[in-house]
Amino acid sequence: MSVSGWPVLPAGVVTFLFTDIEGSTRLWEVMPEAMRAALARHDAMVRGAIGGHGGVVVAELGDGMAAAFPSALGALGAALDAQRALSAEAWGPMGRLRVRMGVHTDEAVVVDGQYLNQPLNRCARIMAAAHGGQLIVSASTAAVVGDKLPDRVGLLELGAHRLRDLAEPVPLFQVLHPDLDRRFPPLRSVDSFAGNLPSQLSSFVGRDVDVAAVADAVRSGRLVTLTGTGGVGKTRLALQVAAEVLPMFADGAWLVELAAVATGDDVVAAVAASLRAPSLVTTGDALVGYLAQRRLVVVLDNCEHLLDSAAGFAEVVLARAPEVHLIATSREPLGVDGEVVRRVRSLDVPTPGANAAAARHCAAVQLFVDRAAAGSDGFALSDTNVDAVVDICRRLDGIPLAIELAAARVGGMSPADIARRLNDRFRLLSGGGRRAQERHRTLLATVSWSHALLSEPEQRVFRRLAVFPATFDLAAAEAVCADTDQSGLDVVDLVVGLVARSLIQHDPDSDRYSLLETLRQYGADRLADAGETDPVREAYAAHYLQLAADTAPGLHDHRFAAAYALLLLESDNFSAVASWLAAQQRWGDLADLAADLALFGTSVHPSEGYGWCRQAIDEGGITDPQRMVDALGHAAHLLLSMGEYALCLTASHDAESLAERHGLQPSPWAMFARSLIHLYRGELDESLAVTDRYLSLFDRRQDLQLATVWTLAVRTNVLAAMGRHDDSELVLAEALERAARLGHPGALAAIVIAAAQVRLCFTSEPDFDAGLAVFDAYPISSPALDLEAWFRCTRGFALFGAGRPGALHELAEASRLADRSGGEFGPFALEALALGYAEAGNLPDAALIHHYATRTSNSVLQWPVMTWIRDRIDTALAALDVDDRRRLVTDGPALSRRDIMAIVNRNDQQPHH
């Protein structure tokens, strides 16, 4: 049946079914005639199943369909019938036609014979996460069908997944039936790929066409720049496009937020930190070399204040990293050859006098209604308010931020009142004729209008909050925004009020606050107008210097997890404070900040912390010799984490020489770093001498118990490598007791690793059972990436040698962690994995991995176990046939890091003994 040419669509609670043929593009290319016939049969099967269960085909989507059902059981039955028929069909030489399907139940509104997009988009995202032959349903559908599932049908809970709309994770279920495949790879959700794309707390409205167009441009081009005025939605569009193209990038999608970057010199560090690059990546050349081995997409957000540096970085990446694609957001193009510029337009607005049915199809109105409904229970577009809503959207020129600010007022004002205030107060700045400038001025006028509605105390707090380049908590807001005369400004109450007015964003999960960049820049201008910039920045720096000093002691004991989590939240603010301190030439304060955060830096991104130390040292602002010794020691410790062993030894010797020259206390961190490097190099006497001296000086210092435990771990391994096993066991027992008493997770992890290494790495024949017994006795993990990789690598080696299940998976995971952190244990993990493959009979992959590890390693590990591993690999690889040897010679030198990790990942997906 149909009415006025439109199909009769179910409304209210509706269940949607989306289908798509996996790999159809390739099939069309290689077998077009067979595919044409197969698609006709596919369409007949799917349409028949939909119609047989009371569904309506809503749209044909390429090689798939979208259908709507008044019943969730009907949609499920149709999907099952279609999948079973497709699976049983004989498809001839083209092979089985594999169709992925998604089912989702939601409230649906029909306007002029069409559904509004949100529930359809969600169902499409669910389908896109599935694999060919797989049927996935949402939690809402699972709840509706409940215990009414047909015979032999079950639901397998797959956990919560972030879909490509970047919303919060949602639970998904796989439909099980004896006639359907049961085993599939992990879902193609955002979280199954590498990257740091953030979840979005609000829906993405009105950009479907833009997303598709920009995604096509990113797939075909290397650099796409989204330009447009502040508040038009460049960042949100860039994130959504990155999520859309994510499956084509093996190394993921990464957001680099440049708003908090003060100068162009810091762009490389910001990119490296956001990509979680190895700690060795500290220069532009190193970063581009790192990117050159990867296939990923990078979103460079807010480039306008760093245009030259961003353009220079993009040029080098385009020239030297052929599989890296860039999406930039900026108020103007970067001006780089090969750049594809896409201007982000305002949302479409309705014509004057449009009725509610017509207005609902306009993205600007959809956005206003969505945000107003979120802030005011019961708000809906109606014939009584549509004129005012249309007027608001038109006068705000369809700019998303302006519309959101206006919609936030619906809780206390009617749309008509908002429209009247716009008529009275909203006016464009004079002068200029370009359309782009007019949109920018419209936004400024809108922000000014919202600012003018604030009380004077609210305005005072708003402009002072502009000093935060990143998220902040209420304690920081109070410290920075409070009046110095203690006049009783209630900062907390005022911040909460600004959240209600949408001038500040609040993330309830982290309980942190932030300003959109456009609003932050506006507030910064008001701060300068009030003559408050310097005192507010001083208060900002003082707060974070004190926070670092107060939190740092917790990094050394049982409070580590809480301290680490807090500092991680505030890392961007610490970076901003460090930049300001350097600009003010306050080198002593910068040295203190670097010292307080040194242990945090070794766990996150040590190059930044080392840069602070180096600045403070080189600029000569540290006049106290003891502070200089300590700064050199912290620099040495950070260089150790970066794998810069030569520089580390230099800094350690400089610290010791300065201490001896002035009769000062040496740096314990410099001594620890030096003892470990000597052990790595097999310089056992030197390492033991350093640990002896360390313990004679610092053994009883309560504030150095973590460093002492780590030094005892080094001493344990040194004694074992010397063959003094009884002494090694005595030191080990003491270290374990101290680590347990200290309660620091990194201390216990380091000692457990050292205990296992005594049995595995420092004897001519590893004792695998004894090494494994250590891990069985201490089933722990480390919060630091490098220690976690060491832990998994050593445990995986023990599992392998003991013939226990899961060994190769553990070594593969260690290789992945090592690959991410860039630690010196990477070659050890790969060599152990190559031995595992070789002894499992997979000689070709073992040879390639062994060749790569040998060719690329700059490891200094001089341990007996390395000789043991390599001798056994060489023996196993002697059985390589002629063709495999020839392939190793011709293909081996060209293999990249990504190629090797692809081999590891491929093997890890297969069952192992």
PDB file of N, CA, C and O in Angstrom, residues 709-735:
ATOM      1  N   VAL A 709      64.595   0.126  45.218  1.00  0.00           N
ATOM      2  CA  VAL A 709      64.094  -1.176  44.782  1.00  0.00           C
ATOM      3  C   VAL A 709      64.537  -1.450  43.342  1.00  0.00           C
ATOM      4  O   VAL A 709      64.981  -2.561  43.014  1.00  0.00           O
ATOM      5  N   TRP A 710      64.436  -0.449  42.479  1.00  0.00           N
ATOM      6  CA  TRP A 710      64.866  -0.633  41.096  1.00  0.00           C
ATOM      7  C   TRP A 710      66.372  -0.913  41.017  1.00  0.00           C
ATOM      8  O   TRP A 710      66.832  -1.720  40.203  1.00  0.00           O
ATOM      9  N   THR A 711      67.143  -0.247  41.869  1.00  0.00           N
ATOM     10  CA  THR A 711      68.583  -0.490  41.885  1.00  0.00           C
ATOM     11  C   THR A 711      68.880  -1.908  42.374  1.00  0.00           C
ATOM     12  O   THR A 711      69.790  -2.579  41.867  1.00  0.00           O
ATOM     13  N   LEU A 712      68.120  -2.372  43.359  1.00  0.00           N
ATOM     14  CA  LEU A 712      68.285  -3.753  43.810  1.00  0.00           C
ATOM     15  C   LEU A 712      67.934  -4.744  42.701  1.00  0.00           C
ATOM     16  O   LEU A 712      68.554  -5.814  42.603  1.00  0.00           O
ATOM     17  N   ALA A 713      66.948  -4.400  41.861  1.00  0.00           N
ATOM     18  CA  ALA A 713      66.622  -5.260  40.721  1.00  0.00           C
ATOM     19  C   ALA A 713      67.806  -5.361  39.770  1.00  0.00           C
ATOM     20  O   ALA A 713      68.140  -6.448  39.266  1.00  0.00           O
ATOM     21  N   VAL A 714      68.458  -4.234  39.517  1.00  0.00           N
ATOM     22  CA  VAL A 714      69.653  -4.257  38.666  1.00  0.00           C
ATOM     23  C   VAL A 714      70.738  -5.115  39.311  1.00  0.00           C
ATOM     24  O   VAL A 714      71.377  -5.958  38.665  1.00  0.00           O
ATOM     25  N   ARG A 715      70.941  -4.921  40.608  1.00  0.00           N
ATOM     26  CA  ARG A 715      71.979  -5.673  41.318  1.00  0.00           C
ATOM     27  C   ARG A 715      71.706  -7.175  41.277  1.00  0.00           C
ATOM     28  O   ARG A 715      72.630  -7.992  41.120  1.00  0.00           O
ATOM     29  N   THR A 716      70.431  -7.552  41.390  1.00  0.00           N
ATOM     30  CA  THR A 716      70.043  -8.962  41.299  1.00  0.00           C
ATOM     31  C   THR A 716      70.509  -9.565  39.977  1.00  0.00           C
ATOM     32  O   THR A 716      71.088 -10.660  39.934  1.00  0.00           O
ATOM     33  N   ASN A 717      70.255  -8.855  38.886  1.00  0.00           N
ATOM     34  CA  ASN A 717      70.635  -9.362  37.572  1.00  0.00           C
ATOM     35  C   ASN A 717      72.149  -9.355  37.368  1.00  0.00           C
ATOM     36  O   ASN A 717      72.709 -10.265  36.737  1.00  0.00           O
ATOM     37  N   VAL A 718      72.822  -8.342  37.887  1.00  0.00           N
ATOM     38  CA  VAL A 718      74.266  -8.277  37.738  1.00  0.00           C
ATOM     39  C   VAL A 718      74.925  -9.474  38.424  1.00  0.00           C
ATOM     40  O   VAL A 718      75.798 -10.155  37.846  1.00  0.00           O
ATOM     41  N   LEU A 719      74.504  -9.767  39.657  1.00  0.00           N
ATOM     42  CA  LEU A 719      75.095 -10.889  40.390  1.00  0.00           C
ATOM     43  C   LEU A 719      74.810 -12.219  39.692  1.00  0.00           C
ATOM     44  O   LEU A 719      75.676 -13.093  39.635  1.00  0.00           O
ATOM     45  N   ALA A 720      73.605 -12.356  39.150  1.00  0.00           N
ATOM     46  CA  ALA A 720      73.285 -13.584  38.420  1.00  0.00           C
ATOM     47  C   ALA A 720      74.153 -13.712  37.185  1.00  0.00           C
ATOM     48  O   ALA A 720      74.647 -14.811  36.863  1.00  0.00           O
ATOM     49  N   ALA A 721      74.351 -12.601  36.465  1.00  0.00           N
ATOM     50  CA  ALA A 721      75.181 -12.642  35.257  1.00  0.00           C
ATOM     51  C   ALA A 721      76.631 -12.971  35.593  1.00  0.00           C
ATOM     52  O   ALA A 721      77.366 -13.546  34.780  1.00  0.00           O
ATOM     53  N   MET A 722      77.075 -12.624  36.816  1.00  0.00           N
ATOM     54  CA  MET A 722      78.438 -12.951  37.262  1.00  0.00           C
ATOM     55  C   MET A 722      78.556 -14.404  37.739  1.00  0.00           C
ATOM     56  O   MET A 722      79.664 -14.846  38.081  1.00  0.00           O
ATOM     57  N   GLY A 723      77.427 -15.095  37.825  1.00  0.00           N
ATOM     58  CA  GLY A 723      77.454 -16.456  38.333  1.00  0.00           C
ATOM     59  C   GLY A 723      77.347 -16.543  39.843  1.00  0.00           C
ATOM     60  O   GLY A 723      77.457 -17.640  40.414  1.00  0.00           O
ATOM     61  N   ARG A 724      77.111 -15.420  40.510  1.00  0.00           N
ATOM     62  CA  ARG A 724      76.980 -15.397  41.970  1.00  0.00           C
ATOM     63  C   ARG A 724      75.511 -15.582  42.332  1.00  0.00           C
ATOM     64  O   ARG A 724      74.839 -14.663  42.809  1.00  0.00           O
ATOM     65  N   HIS A 725      74.995 -16.761  42.106  1.00  0.00           N
ATOM     66  CA  HIS A 725      73.552 -16.986  42.200  1.00  0.00           C
ATOM     67  C   HIS A 725      73.047 -16.939  43.641  1.00  0.00           C
ATOM     68  O   HIS A 725      71.935 -16.482  43.893  1.00  0.00           O
ATOM     69  N   ASP A 726      73.836 -17.398  44.600  1.00  0.00           N
ATOM     70  CA  ASP A 726      73.385 -17.327  45.991  1.00  0.00           C
ATOM     71  C   ASP A 726      73.237 -15.874  46.427  1.00  0.00           C
ATOM     72  O   ASP A 726      72.241 -15.486  47.061  1.00  0.00           O
ATOM     73  N   ASP A 727      74.225 -15.055  46.077  1.00  0.00           N
ATOM     74  CA  ASP A 727      74.132 -13.627  46.408  1.00  0.00           C
ATOM     75  C   ASP A 727      72.951 -12.978  45.700  1.00  0.00           C
ATOM     76  O   ASP A 727      72.257 -12.123  46.270  1.00  0.00           O
ATOM     77  N   SER A 728      72.749 -13.369  44.448  1.00  0.00           N
ATOM     78  CA  SER A 728      71.632 -12.810  43.681  1.00  0.00           C
ATOM     79  C   SER A 728      70.306 -13.122  44.352  1.00  0.00           C
ATOM     80  O   SER A 728      69.424 -12.256  44.456  1.00  0.00           O
ATOM     81  N   GLU A 729      70.151 -14.349  44.838  1.00  0.00           N
ATOM     82  CA  GLU A 729      68.890 -14.730  45.479  1.00  0.00           C
ATOM     83  C   GLU A 729      68.668 -13.966  46.778  1.00  0.00           C
ATOM     84  O   GLU A 729      67.537 -13.607  47.113  1.00  0.00           O
ATOM     85  N   LEU A 730      69.742 -13.702  47.523  1.00  0.00           N
ATOM     86  CA  LEU A 730      69.602 -12.927  48.763  1.00  0.00           C
ATOM     87  C   LEU A 730      69.135 -11.499  48.465  1.00  0.00           C
ATOM     88  O   LEU A 730      68.250 -10.965  49.137  1.00  0.00           O
ATOM     89  N   VAL A 731      69.741 -10.878  47.442  1.00  0.00           N
ATOM     90  CA  VAL A 731      69.323  -9.515  47.065  1.00  0.00           C
ATOM     91  C   VAL A 731      67.894  -9.526  46.553  1.00  0.00           C
ATOM     92  O   VAL A 731      67.100  -8.622  46.861  1.00  0.00           O
ATOM     93  N   LEU A 732      67.560 -10.557  45.798  1.00  0.00           N
ATOM     94  CA  LEU A 732      66.215 -10.657  45.260  1.00  0.00           C
ATOM     95  C   LEU A 732      65.176 -10.758  46.367  1.00  0.00           C
ATOM     96  O   LEU A 732      64.122 -10.103  46.321  1.00  0.00           O
ATOM     97  N   ALA A 733      65.431 -11.572  47.366  1.00  0.00           N
ATOM     98  CA  ALA A 733      64.493 -11.720  48.475  1.00  0.00           C
ATOM     99  C   ALA A 733      64.286 -10.389  49.190  1.00  0.00           C
ATOM    100  O   ALA A 733      63.155 -10.019  49.545  1.00  0.00           O
ATOM    101  N   GLU A 734      65.394  -9.669  49.400  1.00  0.00           N
ATOM    102  CA  GLU A 734      65.272  -8.362  50.045  1.00  0.00           C
ATOM    103  C   GLU A 734      64.467  -7.390  49.172  1.00  0.00           C
ATOM    104  O   GLU A 734      63.625  -6.640  49.666  1.00  0.00           O
ATOM    105  N   ALA A 735      64.724  -7.405  47.856  1.00  0.00           N
ATOM    106  CA  ALA A 735      64.020  -6.500  46.943  1.00  0.00           C
ATOM    107  C   ALA A 735      62.525  -6.802  46.911  1.00  0.00           C
ATOM    108  O   ALA A 735      61.694  -5.882  46.895  1.00  0.00           O
TER     109      ALA A 735
END
